[in-house]
PDB file of C-alpha atoms in Angstrom:
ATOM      1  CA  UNK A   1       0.000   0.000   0.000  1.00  0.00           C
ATOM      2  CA  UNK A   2       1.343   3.561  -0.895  1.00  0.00           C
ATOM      3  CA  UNK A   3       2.647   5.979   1.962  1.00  0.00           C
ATOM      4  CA  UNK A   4       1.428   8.818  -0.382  1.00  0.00           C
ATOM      5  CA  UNK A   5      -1.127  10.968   0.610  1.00  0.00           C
ATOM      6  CA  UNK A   6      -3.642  12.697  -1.397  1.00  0.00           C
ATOM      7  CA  UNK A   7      -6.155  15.796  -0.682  1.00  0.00           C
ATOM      8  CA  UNK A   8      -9.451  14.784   0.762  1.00  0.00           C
ATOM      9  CA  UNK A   9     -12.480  16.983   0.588  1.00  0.00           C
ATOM     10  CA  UNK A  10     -15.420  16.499   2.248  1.00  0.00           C
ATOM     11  CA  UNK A  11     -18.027  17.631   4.571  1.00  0.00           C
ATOM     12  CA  UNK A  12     -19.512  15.056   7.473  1.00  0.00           C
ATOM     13  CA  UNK A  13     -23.376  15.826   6.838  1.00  0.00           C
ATOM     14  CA  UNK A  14     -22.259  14.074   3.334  1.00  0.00           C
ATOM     15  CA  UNK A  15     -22.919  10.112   4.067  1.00  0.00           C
ATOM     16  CA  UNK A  16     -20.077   9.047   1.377  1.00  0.00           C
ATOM     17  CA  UNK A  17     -17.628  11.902   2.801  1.00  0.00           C
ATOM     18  CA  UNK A  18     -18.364  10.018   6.018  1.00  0.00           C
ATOM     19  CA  UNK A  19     -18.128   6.836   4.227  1.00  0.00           C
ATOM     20  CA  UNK A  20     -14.647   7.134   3.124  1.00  0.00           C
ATOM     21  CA  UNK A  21     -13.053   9.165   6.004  1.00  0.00           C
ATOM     22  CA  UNK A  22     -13.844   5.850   8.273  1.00  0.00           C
ATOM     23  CA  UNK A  23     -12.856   3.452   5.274  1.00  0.00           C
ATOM     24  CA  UNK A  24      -9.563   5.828   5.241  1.00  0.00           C
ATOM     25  CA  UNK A  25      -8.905   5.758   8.941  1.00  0.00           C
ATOM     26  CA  UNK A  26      -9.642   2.163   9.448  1.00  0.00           C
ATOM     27  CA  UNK A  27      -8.175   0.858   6.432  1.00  0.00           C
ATOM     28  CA  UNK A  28      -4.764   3.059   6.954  1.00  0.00           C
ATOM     29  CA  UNK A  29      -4.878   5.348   4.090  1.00  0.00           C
ATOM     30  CA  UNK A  30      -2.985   8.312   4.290  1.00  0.00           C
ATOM     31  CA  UNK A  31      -4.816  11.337   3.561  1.00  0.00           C
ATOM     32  CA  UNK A  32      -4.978  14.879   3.662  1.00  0.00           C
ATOM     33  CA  UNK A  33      -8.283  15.716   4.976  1.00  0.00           C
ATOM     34  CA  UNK A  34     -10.068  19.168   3.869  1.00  0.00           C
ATOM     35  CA  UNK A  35     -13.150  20.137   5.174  1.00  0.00           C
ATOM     36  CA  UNK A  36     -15.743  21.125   2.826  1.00  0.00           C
ATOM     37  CA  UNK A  37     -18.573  23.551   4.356  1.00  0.00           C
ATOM     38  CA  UNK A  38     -21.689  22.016   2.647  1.00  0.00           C
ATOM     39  CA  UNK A  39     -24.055  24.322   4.594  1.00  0.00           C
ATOM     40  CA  UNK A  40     -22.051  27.745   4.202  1.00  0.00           C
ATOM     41  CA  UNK A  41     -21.959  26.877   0.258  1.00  0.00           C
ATOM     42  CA  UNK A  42     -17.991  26.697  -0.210  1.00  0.00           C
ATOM     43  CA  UNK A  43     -18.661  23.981  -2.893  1.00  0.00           C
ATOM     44  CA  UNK A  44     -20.105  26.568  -5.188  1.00  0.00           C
ATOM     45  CA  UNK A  45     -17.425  29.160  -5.503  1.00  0.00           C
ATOM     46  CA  UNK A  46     -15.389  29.645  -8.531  1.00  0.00           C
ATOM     47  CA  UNK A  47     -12.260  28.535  -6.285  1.00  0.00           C
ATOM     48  CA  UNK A  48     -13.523  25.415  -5.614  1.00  0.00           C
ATOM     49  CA  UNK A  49     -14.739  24.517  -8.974  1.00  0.00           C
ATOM     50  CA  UNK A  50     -11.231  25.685 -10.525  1.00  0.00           C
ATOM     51  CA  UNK A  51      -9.040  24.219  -7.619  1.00  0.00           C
ATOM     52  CA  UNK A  52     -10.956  21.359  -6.570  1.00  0.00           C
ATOM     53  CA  UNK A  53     -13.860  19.425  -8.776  1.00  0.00           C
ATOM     54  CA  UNK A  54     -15.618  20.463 -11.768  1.00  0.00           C
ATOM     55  CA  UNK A  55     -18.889  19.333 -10.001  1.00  0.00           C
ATOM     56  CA  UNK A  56     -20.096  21.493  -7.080  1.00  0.00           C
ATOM     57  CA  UNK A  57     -20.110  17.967  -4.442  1.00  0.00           C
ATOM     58  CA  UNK A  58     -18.619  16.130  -1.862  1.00  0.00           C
ATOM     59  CA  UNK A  59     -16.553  14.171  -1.745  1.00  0.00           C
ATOM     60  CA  UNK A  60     -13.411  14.474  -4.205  1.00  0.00           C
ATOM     61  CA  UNK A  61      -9.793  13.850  -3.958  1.00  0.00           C
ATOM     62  CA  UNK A  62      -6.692  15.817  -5.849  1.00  0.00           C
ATOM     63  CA  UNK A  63      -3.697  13.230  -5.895  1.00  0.00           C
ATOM     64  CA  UNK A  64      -1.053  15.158  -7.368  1.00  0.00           C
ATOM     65  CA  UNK A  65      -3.447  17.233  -9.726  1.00  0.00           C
ATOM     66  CA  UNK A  66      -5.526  14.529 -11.043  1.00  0.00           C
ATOM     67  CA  UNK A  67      -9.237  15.556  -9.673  1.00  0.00           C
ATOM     68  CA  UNK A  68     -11.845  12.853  -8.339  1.00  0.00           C
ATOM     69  CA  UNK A  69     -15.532  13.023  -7.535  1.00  0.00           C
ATOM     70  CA  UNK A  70     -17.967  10.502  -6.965  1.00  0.00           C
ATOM     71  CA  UNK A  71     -17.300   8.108  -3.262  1.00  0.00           C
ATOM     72  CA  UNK A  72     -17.360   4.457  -5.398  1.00  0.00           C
ATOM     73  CA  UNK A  73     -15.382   5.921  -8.244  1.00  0.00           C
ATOM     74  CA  UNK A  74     -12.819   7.146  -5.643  1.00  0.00           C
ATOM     75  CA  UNK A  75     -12.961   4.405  -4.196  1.00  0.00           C
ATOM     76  CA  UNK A  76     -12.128   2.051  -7.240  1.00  0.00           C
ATOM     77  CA  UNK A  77      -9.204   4.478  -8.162  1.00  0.00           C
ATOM     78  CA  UNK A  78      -8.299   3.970  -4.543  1.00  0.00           C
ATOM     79  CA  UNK A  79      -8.063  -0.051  -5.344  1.00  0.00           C
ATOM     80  CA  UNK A  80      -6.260   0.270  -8.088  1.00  0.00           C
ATOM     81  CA  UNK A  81      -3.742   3.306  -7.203  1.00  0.00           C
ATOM     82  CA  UNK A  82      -2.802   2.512  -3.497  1.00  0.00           C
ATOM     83  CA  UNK A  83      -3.966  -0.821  -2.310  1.00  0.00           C
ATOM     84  CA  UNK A  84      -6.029  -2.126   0.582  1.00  0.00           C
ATOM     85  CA  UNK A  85      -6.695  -5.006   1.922  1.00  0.00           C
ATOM     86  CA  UNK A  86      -9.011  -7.207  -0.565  1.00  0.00           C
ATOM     87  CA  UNK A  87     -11.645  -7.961   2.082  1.00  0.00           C
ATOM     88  CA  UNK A  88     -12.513  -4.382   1.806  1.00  0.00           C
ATOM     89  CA  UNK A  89     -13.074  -4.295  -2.014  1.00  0.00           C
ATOM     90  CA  UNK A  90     -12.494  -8.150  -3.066  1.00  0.00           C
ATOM     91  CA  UNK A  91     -10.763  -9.239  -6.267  1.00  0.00           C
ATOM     92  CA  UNK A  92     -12.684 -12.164  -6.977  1.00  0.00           C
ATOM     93  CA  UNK A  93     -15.572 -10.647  -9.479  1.00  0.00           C
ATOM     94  CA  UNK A  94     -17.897 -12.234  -8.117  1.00  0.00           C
ATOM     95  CA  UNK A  95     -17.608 -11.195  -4.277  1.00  0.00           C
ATOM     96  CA  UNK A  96     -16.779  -7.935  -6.189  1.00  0.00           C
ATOM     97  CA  UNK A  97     -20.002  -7.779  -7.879  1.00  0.00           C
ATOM     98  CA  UNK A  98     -21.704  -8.374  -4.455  1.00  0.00           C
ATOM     99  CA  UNK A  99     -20.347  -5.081  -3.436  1.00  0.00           C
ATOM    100  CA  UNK A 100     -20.806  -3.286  -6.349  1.00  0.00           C
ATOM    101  CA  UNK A 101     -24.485  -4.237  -6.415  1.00  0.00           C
ATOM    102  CA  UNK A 102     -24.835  -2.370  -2.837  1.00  0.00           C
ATOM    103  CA  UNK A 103     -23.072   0.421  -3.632  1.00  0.00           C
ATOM    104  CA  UNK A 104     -25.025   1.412  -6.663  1.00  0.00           C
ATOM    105  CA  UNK A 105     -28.563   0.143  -5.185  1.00  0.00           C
ATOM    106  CA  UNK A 106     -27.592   2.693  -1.838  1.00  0.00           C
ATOM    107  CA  UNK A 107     -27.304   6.126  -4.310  1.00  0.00           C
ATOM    108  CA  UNK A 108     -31.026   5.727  -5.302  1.00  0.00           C
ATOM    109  CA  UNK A 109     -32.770   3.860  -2.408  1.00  0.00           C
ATOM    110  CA  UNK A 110     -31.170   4.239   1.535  1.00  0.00           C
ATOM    111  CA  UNK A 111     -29.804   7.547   0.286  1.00  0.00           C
ATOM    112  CA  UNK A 112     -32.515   9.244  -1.545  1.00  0.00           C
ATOM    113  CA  UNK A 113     -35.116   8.252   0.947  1.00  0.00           C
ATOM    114  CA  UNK A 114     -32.654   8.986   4.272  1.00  0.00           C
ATOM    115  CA  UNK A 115     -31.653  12.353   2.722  1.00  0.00           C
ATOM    116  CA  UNK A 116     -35.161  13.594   1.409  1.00  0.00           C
ATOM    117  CA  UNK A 117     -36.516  12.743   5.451  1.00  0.00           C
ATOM    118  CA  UNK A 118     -33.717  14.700   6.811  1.00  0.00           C
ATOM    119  CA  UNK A 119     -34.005  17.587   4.211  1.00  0.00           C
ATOM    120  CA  UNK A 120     -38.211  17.790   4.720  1.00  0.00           C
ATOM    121  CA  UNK A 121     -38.209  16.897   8.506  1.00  0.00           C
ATOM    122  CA  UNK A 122     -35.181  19.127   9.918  1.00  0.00           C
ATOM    123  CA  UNK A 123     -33.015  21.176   7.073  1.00  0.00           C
ATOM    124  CA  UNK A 124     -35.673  23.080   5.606  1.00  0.00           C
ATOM    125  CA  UNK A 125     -37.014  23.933   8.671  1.00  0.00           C
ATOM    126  CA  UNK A 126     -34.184  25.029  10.358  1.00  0.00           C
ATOM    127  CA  UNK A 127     -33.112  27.281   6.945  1.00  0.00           C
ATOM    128  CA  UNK A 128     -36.729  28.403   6.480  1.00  0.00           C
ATOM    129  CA  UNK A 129     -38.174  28.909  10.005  1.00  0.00           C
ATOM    130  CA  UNK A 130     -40.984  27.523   9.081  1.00  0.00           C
ATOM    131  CA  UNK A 131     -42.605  24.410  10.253  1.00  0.00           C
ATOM    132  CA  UNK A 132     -42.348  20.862   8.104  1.00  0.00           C
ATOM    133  CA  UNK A 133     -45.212  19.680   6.348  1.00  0.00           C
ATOM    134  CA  UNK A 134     -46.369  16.835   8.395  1.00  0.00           C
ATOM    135  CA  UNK A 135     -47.913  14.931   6.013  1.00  0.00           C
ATOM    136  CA  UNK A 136     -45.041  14.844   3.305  1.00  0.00           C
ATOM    137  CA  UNK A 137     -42.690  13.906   6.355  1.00  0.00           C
ATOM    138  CA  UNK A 138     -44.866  11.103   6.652  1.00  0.00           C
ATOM    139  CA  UNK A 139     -44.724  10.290   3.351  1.00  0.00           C
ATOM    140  CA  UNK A 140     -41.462  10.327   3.895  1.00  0.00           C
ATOM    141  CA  UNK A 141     -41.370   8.449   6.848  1.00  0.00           C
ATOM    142  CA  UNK A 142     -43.367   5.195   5.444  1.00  0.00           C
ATOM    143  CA  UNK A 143     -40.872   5.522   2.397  1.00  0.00           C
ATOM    144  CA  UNK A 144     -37.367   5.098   4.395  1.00  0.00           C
ATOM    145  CA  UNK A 145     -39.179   2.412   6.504  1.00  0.00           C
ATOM    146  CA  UNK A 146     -39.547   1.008   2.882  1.00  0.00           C
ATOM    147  CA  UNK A 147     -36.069   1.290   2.278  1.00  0.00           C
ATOM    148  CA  UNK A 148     -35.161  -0.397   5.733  1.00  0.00           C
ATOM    149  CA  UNK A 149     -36.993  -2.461   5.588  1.00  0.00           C
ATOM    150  CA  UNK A 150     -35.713  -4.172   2.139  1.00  0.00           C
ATOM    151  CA  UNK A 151     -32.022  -3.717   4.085  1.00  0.00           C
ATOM    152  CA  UNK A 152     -33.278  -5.811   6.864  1.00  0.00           C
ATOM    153  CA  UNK A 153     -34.981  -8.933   4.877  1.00  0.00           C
ATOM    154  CA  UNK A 154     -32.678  -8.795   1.729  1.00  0.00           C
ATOM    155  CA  UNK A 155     -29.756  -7.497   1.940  1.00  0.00           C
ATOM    156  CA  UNK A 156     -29.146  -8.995   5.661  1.00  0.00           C
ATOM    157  CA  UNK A 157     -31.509 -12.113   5.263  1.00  0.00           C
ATOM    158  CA  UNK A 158     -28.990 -14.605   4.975  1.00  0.00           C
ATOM    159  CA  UNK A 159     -25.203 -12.935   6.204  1.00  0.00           C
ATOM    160  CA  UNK A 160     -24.307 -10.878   8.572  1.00  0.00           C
ATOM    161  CA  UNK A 161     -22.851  -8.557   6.194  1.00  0.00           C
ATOM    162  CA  UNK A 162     -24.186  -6.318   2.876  1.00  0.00           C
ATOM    163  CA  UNK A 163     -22.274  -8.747   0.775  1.00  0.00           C
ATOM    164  CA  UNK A 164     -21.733 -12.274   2.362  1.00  0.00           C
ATOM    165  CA  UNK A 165     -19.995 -13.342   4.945  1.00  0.00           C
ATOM    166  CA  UNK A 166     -17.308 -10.555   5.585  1.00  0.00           C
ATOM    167  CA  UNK A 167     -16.996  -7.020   6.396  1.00  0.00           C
ATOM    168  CA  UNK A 168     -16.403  -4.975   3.177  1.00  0.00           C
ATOM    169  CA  UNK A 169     -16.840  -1.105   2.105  1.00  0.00           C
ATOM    170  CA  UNK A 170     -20.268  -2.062   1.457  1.00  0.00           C
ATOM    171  CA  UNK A 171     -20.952  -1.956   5.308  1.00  0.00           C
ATOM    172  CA  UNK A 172     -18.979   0.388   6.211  1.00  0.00           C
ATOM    173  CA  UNK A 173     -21.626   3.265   2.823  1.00  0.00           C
ATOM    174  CA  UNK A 174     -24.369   0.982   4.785  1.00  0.00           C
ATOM    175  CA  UNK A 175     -23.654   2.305   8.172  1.00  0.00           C
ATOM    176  CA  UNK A 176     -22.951   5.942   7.229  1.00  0.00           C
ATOM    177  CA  UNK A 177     -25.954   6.219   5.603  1.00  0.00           C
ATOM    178  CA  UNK A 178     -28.202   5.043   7.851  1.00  0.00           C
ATOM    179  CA  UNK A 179     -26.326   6.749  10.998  1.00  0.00           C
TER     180      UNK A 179
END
């Protein structure tokens, strides 16, 4: 694995910012961490989009001027670039596939549904002053419960973990977007 670090930017109200930052601490990667502040809008200056990203998001990496976006993309350029440990990311295609199949089913289902409850119920609110539509939050509510639910009886029916019988990243997106 490389001793090389790379820039990190992110912002921890961003589940795949938080998603990597553990996979990076726990996994040994060196990194330089910058904080990205999501709420104060520092992702849409001209700075940013010049010096950091062409896409307005969290997170991204720079490793020595070559610009990143997108956690599973980083992630896979991670593999490939620096190394980890295979139960993280597994060679074998098929227990690779496993993984892969989470982390694309998560952008559209546990985080669409997590993020629109958070944004209706508490965000908007907060930036607005104005109370939440209770019966959208409900809404919702019934669809994250959805979305839990399918975690709990398929993805966790038969194995302790997202993708078999071993910790990988999988768990690891799964837990920070759900937390």
């Amino acid at each position: 694995m490389s001793t090389v670090s790379f820039k990190f930017y992110y912002d921890l109200l961003s589940p795949p910012s938080r998603a990597l930052i553990t996979f990076f601490r726990v996994a040994n990667i060196p990194v330089e961490p910058i904080s990205i502040a999501l709420r104060k809008g520092e992702h849409l200056t001209d700075k940013y989009h010049k010096e950091v990203s062409r896409f307005p998001k969290v997170p991204c990496i720079n490793d020595g001027g070559f610009k990143l976006s997108e956690s599973v993309a980083i992630l896979r350029y991670l593999k490939k670039t620096r190394g980890y440990e295979d139960f993280w990311y597994p060679q074998d295609p098929k227990a690779q596939a496993l993984v892969d199949e989470y982390l694309e089913w998560t952008h559209n289902n546990i985080r669409v549904s997590a993020g629109l409850y958070f944004i209706t119920k508490w965000r908007t609110p907060i930036l607005t002053g104005e109370e939440a539509d209770e019966k959208q939050v409900k809404q919702l509510e019934a669809q994250l419960c959805n979305t839990l639910d399918i975690m709990e009886n398929i993805w966790l029916k038969s194995n302790p973990y997202i993708a078999g019988e071993h910790l990988t990243i999988a768990d690891v997106f799964a837990a920070c977007d759900i937390e």
